[in-house]
CSV table of C-alpha atoms in Angstrom, one decimal:
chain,number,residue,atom,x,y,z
A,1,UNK,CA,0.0,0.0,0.0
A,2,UNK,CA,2.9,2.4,1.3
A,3,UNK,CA,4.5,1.4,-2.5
A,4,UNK,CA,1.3,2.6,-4.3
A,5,UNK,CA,1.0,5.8,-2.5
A,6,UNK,CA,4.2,6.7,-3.3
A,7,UNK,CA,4.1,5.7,-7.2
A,8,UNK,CA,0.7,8.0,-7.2
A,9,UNK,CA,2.6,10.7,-5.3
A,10,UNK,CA,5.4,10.5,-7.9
A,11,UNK,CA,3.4,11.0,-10.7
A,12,UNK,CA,1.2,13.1,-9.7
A,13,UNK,CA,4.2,15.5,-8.8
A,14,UNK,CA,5.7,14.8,-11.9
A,15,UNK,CA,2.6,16.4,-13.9
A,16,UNK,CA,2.6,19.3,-11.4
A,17,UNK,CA,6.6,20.0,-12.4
A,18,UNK,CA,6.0,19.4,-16.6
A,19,UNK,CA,3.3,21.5,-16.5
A,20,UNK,CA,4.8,24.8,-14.5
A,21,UNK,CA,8.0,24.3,-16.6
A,22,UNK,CA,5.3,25.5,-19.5
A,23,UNK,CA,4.7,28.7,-17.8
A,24,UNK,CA,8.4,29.4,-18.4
A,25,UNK,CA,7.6,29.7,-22.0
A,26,UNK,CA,7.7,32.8,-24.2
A,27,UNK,CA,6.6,33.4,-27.9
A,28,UNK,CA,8.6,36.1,-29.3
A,29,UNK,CA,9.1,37.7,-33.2
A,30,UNK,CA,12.7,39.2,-33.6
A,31,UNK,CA,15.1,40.0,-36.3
A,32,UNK,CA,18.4,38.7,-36.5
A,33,UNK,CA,20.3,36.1,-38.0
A,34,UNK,CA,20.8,32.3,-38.0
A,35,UNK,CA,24.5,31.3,-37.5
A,36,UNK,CA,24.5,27.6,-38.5
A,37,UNK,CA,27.3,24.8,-38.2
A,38,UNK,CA,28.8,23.5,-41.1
A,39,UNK,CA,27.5,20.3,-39.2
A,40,UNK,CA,24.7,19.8,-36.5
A,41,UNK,CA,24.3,16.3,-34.8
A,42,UNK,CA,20.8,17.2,-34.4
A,43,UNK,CA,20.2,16.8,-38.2
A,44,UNK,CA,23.3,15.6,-39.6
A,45,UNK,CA,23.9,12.3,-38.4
A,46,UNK,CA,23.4,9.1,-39.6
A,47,UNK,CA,25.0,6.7,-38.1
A,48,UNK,CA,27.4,5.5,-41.4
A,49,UNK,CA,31.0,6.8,-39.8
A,50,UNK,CA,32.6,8.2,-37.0
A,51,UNK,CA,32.1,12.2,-37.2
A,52,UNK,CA,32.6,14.7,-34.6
A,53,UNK,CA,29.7,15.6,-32.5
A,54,UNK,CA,29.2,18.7,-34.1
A,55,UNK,CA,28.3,22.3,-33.1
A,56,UNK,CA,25.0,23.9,-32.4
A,57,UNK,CA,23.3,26.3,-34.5
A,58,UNK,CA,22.6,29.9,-32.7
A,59,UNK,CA,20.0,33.1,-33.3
A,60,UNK,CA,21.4,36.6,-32.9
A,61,UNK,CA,19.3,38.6,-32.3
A,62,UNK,CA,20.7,42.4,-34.4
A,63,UNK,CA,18.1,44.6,-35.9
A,64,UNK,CA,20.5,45.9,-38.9
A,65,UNK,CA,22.5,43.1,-40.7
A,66,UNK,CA,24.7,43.6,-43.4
A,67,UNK,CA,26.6,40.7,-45.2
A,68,UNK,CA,29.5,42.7,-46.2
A,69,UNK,CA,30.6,43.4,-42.6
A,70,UNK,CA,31.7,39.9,-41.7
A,71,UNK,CA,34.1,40.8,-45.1
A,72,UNK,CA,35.5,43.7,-44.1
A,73,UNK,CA,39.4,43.0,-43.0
A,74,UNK,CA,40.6,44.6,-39.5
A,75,UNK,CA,37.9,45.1,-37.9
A,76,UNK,CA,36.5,43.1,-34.9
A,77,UNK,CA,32.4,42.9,-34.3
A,78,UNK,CA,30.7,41.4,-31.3
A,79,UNK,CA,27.7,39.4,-31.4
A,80,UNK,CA,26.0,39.2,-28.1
A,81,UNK,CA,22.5,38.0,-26.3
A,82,UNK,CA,22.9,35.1,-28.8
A,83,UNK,CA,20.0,31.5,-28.3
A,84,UNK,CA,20.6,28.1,-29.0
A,85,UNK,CA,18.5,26.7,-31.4
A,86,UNK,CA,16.9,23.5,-30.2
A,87,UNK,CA,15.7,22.2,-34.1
A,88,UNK,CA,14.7,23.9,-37.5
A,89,UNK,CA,12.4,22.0,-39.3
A,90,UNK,CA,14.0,21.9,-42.7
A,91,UNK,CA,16.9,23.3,-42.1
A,92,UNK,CA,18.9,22.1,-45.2
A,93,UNK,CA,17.1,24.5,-47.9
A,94,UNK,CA,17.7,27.5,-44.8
A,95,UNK,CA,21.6,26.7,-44.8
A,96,UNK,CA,21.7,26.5,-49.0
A,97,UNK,CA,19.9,29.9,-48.9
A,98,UNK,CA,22.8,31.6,-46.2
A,99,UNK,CA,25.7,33.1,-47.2
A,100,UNK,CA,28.4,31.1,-46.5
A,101,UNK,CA,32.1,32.0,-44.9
A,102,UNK,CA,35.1,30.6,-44.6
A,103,UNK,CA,37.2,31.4,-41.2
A,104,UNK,CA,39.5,29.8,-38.8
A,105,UNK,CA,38.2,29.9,-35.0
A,106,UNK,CA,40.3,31.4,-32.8
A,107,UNK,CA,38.7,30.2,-29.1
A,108,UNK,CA,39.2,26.4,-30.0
A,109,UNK,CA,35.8,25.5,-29.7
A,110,UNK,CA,34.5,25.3,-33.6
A,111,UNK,CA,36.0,23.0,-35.4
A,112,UNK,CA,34.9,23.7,-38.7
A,113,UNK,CA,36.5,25.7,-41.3
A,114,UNK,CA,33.2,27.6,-42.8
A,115,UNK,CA,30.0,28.4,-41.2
A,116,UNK,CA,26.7,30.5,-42.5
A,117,UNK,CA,25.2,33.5,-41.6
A,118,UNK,CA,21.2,33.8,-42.6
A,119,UNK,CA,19.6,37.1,-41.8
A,120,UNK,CA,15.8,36.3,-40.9
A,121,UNK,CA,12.7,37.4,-38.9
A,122,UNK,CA,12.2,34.3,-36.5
A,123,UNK,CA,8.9,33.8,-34.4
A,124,UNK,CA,10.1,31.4,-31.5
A,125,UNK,CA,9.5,29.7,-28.1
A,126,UNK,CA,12.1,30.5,-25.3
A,127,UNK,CA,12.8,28.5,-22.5
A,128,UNK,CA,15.7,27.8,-20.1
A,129,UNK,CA,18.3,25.7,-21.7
A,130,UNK,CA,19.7,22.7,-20.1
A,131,UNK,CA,22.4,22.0,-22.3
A,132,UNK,CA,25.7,22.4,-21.2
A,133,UNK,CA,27.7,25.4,-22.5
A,134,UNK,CA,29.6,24.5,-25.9
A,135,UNK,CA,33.1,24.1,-25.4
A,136,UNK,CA,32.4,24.7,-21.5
A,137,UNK,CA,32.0,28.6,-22.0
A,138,UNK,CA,28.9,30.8,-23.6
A,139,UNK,CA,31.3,32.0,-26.4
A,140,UNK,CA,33.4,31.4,-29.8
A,141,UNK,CA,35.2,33.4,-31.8
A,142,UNK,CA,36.3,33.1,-35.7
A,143,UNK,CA,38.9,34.9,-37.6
A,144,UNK,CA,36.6,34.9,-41.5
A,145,UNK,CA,39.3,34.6,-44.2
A,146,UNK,CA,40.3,37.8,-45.2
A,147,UNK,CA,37.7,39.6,-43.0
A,148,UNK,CA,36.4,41.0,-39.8
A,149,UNK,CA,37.0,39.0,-36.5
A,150,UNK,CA,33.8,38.0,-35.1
A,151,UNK,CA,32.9,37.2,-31.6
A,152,UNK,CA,29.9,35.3,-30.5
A,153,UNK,CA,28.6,35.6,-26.9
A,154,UNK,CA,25.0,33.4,-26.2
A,155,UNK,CA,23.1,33.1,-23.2
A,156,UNK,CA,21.7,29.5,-21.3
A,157,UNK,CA,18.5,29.9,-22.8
A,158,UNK,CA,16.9,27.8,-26.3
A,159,UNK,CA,14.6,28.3,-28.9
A,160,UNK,CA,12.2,26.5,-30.7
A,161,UNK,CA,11.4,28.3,-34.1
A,162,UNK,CA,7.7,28.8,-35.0
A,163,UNK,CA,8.1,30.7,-38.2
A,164,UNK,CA,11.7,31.7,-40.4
A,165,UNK,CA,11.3,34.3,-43.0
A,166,UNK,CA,14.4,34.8,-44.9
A,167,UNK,CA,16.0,38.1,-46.1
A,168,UNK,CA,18.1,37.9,-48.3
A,169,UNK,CA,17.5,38.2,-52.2
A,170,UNK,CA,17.6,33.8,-53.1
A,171,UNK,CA,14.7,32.6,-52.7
A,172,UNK,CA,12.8,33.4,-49.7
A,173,UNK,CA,11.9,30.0,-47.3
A,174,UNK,CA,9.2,30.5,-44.7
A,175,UNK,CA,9.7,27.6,-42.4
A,176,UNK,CA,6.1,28.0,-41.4
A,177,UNK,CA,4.7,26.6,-44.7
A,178,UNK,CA,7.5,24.5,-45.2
A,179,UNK,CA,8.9,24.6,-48.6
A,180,UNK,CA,10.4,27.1,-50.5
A,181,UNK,CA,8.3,29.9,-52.0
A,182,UNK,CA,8.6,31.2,-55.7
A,183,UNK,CA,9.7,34.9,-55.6
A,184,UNK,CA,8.2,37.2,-57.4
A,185,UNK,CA,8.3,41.5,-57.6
A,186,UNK,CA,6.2,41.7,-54.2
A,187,UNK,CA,8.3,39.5,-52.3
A,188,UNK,CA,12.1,41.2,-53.2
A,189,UNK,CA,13.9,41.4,-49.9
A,190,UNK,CA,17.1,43.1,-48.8
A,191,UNK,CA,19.8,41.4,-47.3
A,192,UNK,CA,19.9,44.8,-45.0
A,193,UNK,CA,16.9,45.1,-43.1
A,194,UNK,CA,15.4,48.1,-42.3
């Protein structure tokens, strides 16, 4: 009896805890730009050789991005407040659409010699991340071939995206109908917000 009391208790403390963590939950639209791996685990992997485990992909939240800054040679940017992105939902047509760079990290912690930037306007859930910091700290730096030194800073917290509109001028992908859309005069985008 003492046994079933305390499998009841269990559980029914269990639904208390999974259903408060939801209250930690918030919705958000922001601009900024999807910095993703050369290779993600999440995704990536399936089981046919022996890879590393990969890096995570991040949103940076900016609200002016320009592609030509991470070109520019001796000068050193800072990205800061930056999320870990728990999963994208096709995220292979969202890396073939991002620019891509080529740069040697200068922290030790990505491995990988290119990476891409994709400036978007994500809608997302937040929440408290309980993954452990990459590379035991909440930042990495790269030196982009023949370009700027960037630094990324991101905070113990994850998203989960809702919605991904591109902008950039190849063909616009919102996640949120999943597949690519056909872009016509009305749909031109900037690869510079305003």
């Amino acid at each position: 009896m003492k046994k079933t009391i305390t499998i009841i208790s269990l559980l029914v403390s269990s639904v208390f805890i999974s259903t408060a963590q939801s209250d930690t939950i918030v919705v958000k639209e922001q601009k900024g730009f999807l910095f993703l791996s050369t290779y993600n685990y999440l995704y990536d992997y399936r089981g046919e050789e022996m890879r590393l485990l990969g890096f995570h992909d991040f949103f940076f939240p900016v609200s002016d991005f320009d592609s030509n800054w991470l070109t520019e040679p001796n000068i050193a940017i800072s990205f800061k407040k930056g999320l870990r992105v728990d999963s994208i939902h096709n995220r292979l047509p969202l890396k073939n659409a991002a620019f891509l760079y080529k740069g040697k990290d200068s922290s030790d912690c990505y491995e990988y010699e290119q990476f891409y930037i994709l400036p978007v306007i994500i809608s997302y859930k937040v929440y408290s991340d309980n993954w452990p910091f990459v590379c035991s700290r909440n930042y990495f730096d790269i030196q982009v071939n023949d370009g700027a030194s960037l630094h990324f800073e991101y905070q113990h917290q994850a998203i989960k995206p809702i919605g991904i509109k591109t902008l950039i001028n190849k063909i616009p992908i919102n996640i949120k109908n999943k597949k690519p859309i056909q872009k016509s005069k009305a749909q031109k985008l900037s690869h510079s917000p305003k």
